[in-house]
Short mmCIF file of C-alpha atoms in Angstrom, two decimals:
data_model
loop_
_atom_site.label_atom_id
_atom_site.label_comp_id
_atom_site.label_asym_id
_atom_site.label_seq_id
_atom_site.Cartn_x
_atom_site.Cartn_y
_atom_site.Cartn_z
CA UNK A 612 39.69 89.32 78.36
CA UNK A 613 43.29 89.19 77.96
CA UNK A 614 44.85 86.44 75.35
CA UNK A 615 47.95 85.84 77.20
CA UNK A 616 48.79 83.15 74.40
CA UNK A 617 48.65 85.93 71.99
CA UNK A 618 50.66 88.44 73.97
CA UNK A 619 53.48 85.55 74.50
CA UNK A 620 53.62 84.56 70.88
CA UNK A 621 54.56 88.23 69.49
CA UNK A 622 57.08 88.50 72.75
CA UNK A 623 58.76 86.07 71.41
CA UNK A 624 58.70 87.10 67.91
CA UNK A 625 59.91 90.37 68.69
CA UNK A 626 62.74 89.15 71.09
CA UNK A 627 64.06 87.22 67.93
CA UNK A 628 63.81 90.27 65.46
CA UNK A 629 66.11 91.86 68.18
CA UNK A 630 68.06 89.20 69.44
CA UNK A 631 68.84 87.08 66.26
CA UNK A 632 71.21 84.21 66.99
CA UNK A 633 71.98 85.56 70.93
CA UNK A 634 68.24 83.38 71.08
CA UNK A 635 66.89 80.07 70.77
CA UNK A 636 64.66 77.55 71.94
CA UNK A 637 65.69 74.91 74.04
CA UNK A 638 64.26 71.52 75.32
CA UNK A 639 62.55 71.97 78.42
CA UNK A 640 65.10 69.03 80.12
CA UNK A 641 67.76 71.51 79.74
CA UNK A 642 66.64 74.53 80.95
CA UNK A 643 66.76 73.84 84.46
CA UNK A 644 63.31 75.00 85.08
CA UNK A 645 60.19 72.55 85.98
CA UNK A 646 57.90 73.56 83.12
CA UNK A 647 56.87 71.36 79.96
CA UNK A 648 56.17 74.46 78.07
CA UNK A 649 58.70 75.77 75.54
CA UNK A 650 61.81 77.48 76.93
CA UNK A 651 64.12 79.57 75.25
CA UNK A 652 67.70 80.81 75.98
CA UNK A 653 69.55 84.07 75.29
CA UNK A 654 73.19 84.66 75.15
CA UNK A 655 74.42 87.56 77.63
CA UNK A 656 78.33 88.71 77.35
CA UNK A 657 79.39 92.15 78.84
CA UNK A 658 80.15 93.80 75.52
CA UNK A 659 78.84 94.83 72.44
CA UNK A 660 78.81 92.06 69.37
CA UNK A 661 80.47 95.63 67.71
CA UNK A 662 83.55 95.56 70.13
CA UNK A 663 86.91 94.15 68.96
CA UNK A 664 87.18 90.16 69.89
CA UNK A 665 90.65 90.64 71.28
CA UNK A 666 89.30 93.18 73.63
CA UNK A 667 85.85 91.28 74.94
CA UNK A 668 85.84 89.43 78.09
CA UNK A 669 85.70 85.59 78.48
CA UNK A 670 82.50 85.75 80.31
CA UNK A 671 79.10 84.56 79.14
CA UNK A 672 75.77 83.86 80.72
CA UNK A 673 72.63 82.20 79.83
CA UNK A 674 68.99 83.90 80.58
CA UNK A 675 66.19 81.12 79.92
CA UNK A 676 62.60 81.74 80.68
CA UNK A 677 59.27 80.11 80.25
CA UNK A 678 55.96 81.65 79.70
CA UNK A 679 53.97 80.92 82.63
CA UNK A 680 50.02 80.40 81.25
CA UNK A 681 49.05 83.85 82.63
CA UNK A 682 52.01 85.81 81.73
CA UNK A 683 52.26 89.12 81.79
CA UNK A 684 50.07 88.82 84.78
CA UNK A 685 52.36 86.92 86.42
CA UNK A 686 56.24 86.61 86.35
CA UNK A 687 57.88 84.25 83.92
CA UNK A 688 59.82 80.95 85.05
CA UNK A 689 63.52 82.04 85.24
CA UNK A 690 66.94 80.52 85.09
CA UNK A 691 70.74 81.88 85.01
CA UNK A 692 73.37 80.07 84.68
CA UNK A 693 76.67 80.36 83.59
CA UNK A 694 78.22 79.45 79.97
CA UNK A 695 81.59 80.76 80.86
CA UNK A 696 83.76 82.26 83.46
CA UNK A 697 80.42 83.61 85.69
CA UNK A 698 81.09 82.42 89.74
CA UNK A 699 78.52 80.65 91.21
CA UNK A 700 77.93 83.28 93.84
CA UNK A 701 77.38 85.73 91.30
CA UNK A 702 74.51 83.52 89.23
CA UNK A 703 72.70 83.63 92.74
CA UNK A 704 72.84 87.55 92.86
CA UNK A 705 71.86 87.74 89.60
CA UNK A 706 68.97 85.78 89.63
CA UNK A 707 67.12 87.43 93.29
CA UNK A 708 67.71 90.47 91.42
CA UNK A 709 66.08 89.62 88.22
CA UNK A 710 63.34 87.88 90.27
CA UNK A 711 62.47 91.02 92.29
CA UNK A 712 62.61 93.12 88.79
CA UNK A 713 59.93 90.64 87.08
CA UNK A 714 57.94 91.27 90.27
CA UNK A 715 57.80 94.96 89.59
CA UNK A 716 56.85 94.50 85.93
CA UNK A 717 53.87 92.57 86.16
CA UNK A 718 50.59 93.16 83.63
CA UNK A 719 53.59 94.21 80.64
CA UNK A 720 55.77 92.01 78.74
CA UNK A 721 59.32 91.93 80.60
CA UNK A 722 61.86 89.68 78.97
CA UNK A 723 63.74 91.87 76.93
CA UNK A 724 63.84 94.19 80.21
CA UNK A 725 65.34 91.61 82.11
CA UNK A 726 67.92 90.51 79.55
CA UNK A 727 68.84 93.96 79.43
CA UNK A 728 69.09 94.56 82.88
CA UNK A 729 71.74 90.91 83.34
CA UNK A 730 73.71 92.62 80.45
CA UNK A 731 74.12 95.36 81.86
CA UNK A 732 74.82 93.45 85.48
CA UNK A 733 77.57 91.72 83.69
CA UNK A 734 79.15 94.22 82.50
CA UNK A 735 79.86 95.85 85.89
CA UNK A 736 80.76 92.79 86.88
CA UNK A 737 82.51 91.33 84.57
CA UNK A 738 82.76 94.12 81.85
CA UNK A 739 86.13 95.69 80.56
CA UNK A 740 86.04 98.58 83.12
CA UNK A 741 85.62 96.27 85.82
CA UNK A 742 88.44 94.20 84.71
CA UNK A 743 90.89 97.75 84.76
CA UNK A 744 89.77 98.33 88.39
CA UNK A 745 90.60 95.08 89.43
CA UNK A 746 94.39 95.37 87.52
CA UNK A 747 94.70 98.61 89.01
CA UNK A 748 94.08 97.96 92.79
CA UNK A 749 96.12 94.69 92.33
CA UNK A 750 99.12 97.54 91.03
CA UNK A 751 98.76 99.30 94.22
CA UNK A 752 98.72 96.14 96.09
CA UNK A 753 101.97 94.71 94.50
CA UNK A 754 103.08 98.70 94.76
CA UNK A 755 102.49 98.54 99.01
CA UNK A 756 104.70 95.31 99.00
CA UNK A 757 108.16 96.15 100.27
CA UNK A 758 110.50 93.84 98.01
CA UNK A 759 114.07 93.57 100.31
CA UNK A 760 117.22 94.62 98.02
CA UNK A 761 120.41 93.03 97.86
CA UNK A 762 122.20 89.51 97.89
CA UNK A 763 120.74 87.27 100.08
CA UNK A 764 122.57 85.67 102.98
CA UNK A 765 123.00 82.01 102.48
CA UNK A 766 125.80 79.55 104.12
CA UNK A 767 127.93 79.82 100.76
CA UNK A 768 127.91 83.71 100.90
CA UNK A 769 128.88 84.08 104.45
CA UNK A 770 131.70 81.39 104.42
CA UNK A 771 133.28 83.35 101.28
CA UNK A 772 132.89 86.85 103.22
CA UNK A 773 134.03 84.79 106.44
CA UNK A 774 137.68 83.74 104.64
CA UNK A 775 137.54 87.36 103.07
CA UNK A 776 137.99 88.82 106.01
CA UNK A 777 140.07 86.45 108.23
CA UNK A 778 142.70 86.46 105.40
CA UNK A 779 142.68 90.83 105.74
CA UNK A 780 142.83 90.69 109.00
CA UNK A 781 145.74 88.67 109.50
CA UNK A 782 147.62 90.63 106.90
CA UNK A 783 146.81 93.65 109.31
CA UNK A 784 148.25 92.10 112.15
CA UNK A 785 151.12 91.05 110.16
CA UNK A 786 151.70 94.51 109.64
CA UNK A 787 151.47 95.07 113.50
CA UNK A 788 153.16 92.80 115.62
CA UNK A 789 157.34 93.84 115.71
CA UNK A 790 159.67 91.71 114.05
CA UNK A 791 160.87 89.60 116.87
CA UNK A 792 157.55 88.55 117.78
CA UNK A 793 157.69 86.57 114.59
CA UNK A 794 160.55 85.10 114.46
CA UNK A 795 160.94 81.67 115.98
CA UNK A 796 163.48 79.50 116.79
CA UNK A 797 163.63 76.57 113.49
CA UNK A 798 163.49 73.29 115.76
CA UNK A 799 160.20 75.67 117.77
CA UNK A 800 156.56 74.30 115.98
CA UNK A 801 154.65 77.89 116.13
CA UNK A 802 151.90 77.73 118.05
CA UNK A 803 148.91 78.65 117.37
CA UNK A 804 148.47 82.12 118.22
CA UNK A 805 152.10 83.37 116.67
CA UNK A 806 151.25 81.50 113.37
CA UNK A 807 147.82 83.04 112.64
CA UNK A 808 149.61 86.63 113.82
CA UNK A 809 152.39 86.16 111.20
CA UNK A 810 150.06 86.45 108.41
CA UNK A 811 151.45 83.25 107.08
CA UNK A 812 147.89 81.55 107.59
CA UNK A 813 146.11 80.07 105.20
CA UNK A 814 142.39 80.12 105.67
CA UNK A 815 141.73 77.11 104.23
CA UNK A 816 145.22 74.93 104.41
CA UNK A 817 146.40 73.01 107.62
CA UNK A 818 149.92 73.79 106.81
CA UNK A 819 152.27 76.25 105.79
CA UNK A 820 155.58 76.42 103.46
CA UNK A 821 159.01 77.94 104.88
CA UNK A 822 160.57 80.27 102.44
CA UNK A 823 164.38 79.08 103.52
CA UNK A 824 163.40 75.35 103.18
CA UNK A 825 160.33 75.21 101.28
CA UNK A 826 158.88 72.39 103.61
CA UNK A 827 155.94 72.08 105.07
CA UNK A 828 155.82 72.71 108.67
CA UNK A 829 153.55 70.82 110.88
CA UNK A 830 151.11 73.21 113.12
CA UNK A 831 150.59 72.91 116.77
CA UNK A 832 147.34 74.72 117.55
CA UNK A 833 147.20 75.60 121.16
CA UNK A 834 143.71 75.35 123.39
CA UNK A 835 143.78 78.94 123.95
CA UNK A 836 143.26 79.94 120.12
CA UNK A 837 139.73 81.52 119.71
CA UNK A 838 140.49 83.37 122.86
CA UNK A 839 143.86 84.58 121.44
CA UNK A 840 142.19 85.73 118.27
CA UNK A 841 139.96 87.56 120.49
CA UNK A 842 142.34 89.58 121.99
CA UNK A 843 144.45 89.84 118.69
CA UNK A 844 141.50 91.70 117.29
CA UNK A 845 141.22 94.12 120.22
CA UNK A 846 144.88 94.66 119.87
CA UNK A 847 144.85 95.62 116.34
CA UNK A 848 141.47 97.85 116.95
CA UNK A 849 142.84 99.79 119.80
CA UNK A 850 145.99 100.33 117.62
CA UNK A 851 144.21 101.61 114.63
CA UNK A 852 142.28 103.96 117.22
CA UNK A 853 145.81 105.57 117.96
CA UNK A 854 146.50 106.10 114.49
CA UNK A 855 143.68 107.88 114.16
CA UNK A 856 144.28 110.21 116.90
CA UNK A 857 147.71 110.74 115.98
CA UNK A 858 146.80 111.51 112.39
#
């Protein structure tokens, strides 16, 4: 006749010649399981007491078990759960998996082959390796992501490349239109399409300065303005076409 007592009493004994402080009794009230009997805890982490501290993972688990009265000839009562950084999906996983290995280990004691089994789960999941394959394929994700390159186009930008190029192009048609087209009788306001083609314009100021008189001249904008800049711009683009040819 088997003495399970017996059998359960040097388990445990030799689990804490192996396991020293990674195992400990616990009250039964805290272990999650519904059981009176004593219950005991070990401490899982996915490397090696051995490894360097600065190089372990954050990530600790908690096996507890119970010796059931017939155990080995029956599983023992089991319980995972997390001490630090384990997801709650993952506890589940864990413990079908170590259910359906106590299952398969029934008649010989099994602890030890369980604990060893969710360390070694761990540290797939959660071990060091892991951990590199996950910082690699986020790498090649951030790698795939096509960042856009130069300055962005914002209202301030646009405005400053805006005047940029109104104040250019008016010194090109400057350079264009003949000499009489200019000029302007003094007691004549310019209108609008003659001052912007003088290249006197000022792409921010409302008025202009004579050099003769060095007064300000009051500006008479005609309706027809945008569409005269319209064809100014033609003009100037067909001209330097000819240039082009010619040269």
């Amino acid at each position: 006749m088997t003495d399970h007592g017996l059998e359960q009493e040097m388990e445990i004994e030799a689990l804490q010649a192996i396991l020293m402080d990674d195992i400990k009794e616990i009250d039964p009230s805290e272990s999650g399981l519904k059981t009176t009997s004593r219950c005991f805890q070990i401490t899982l982490s996915p490397q090696d007491d051995d490894l360097d501290a600065a190089n372990s993972t954050p990530v600790q688990l908690a096996l507890i078990f119970s010796h059931t009265e017939k155990y080995p000839d029956e599983p023992p009562l089991l319980n995972v759960k997390s001490l630090r950084g384990v997801k709650p999906g993952d506890i589940k996983i864990l413990h079908e998996n170590l259910a359906e290995e106590a299952a398969e280990n029934i008649g010989m004691a099994m602890v030890y082959t369980l604990a060893t089994s969710a360390k070694e789960w761990l540290h797939e999941k959660y071990g060091q390796n892991a951990l590199d394959d996950a910082v690699d394929e986020t790498a090649a994700a951030v790698d795939d992501v096509i960042v856009p390159h130069g300055e962005p186009v914002t209202v301030e930008t646009f405005v400053t490349w805006r005047e940029r190029f109104e104040a250019e192009l008016a010194l090109e048609r400057a350079k264009l239109m003949p000499e009489s087209a200019l000029a302007a009788p003094k007691d004549k306001k310019l209108t609008g399409r003659l001052w912007f083609e003088s290249g006197r314009a000022s792409v921010k100021g409302s008025a202009v300065v004579d050099d003769e008189s060095e007064e300000e001249e009051e500006i008479d904008f005609d309706d027809d303005f945008e569409d005269d800049e319209e064809d100014m711009l033609d003009h100037y683009l067909a001209q330097k076409s000819e240039k082009s040819l010619e040269g």
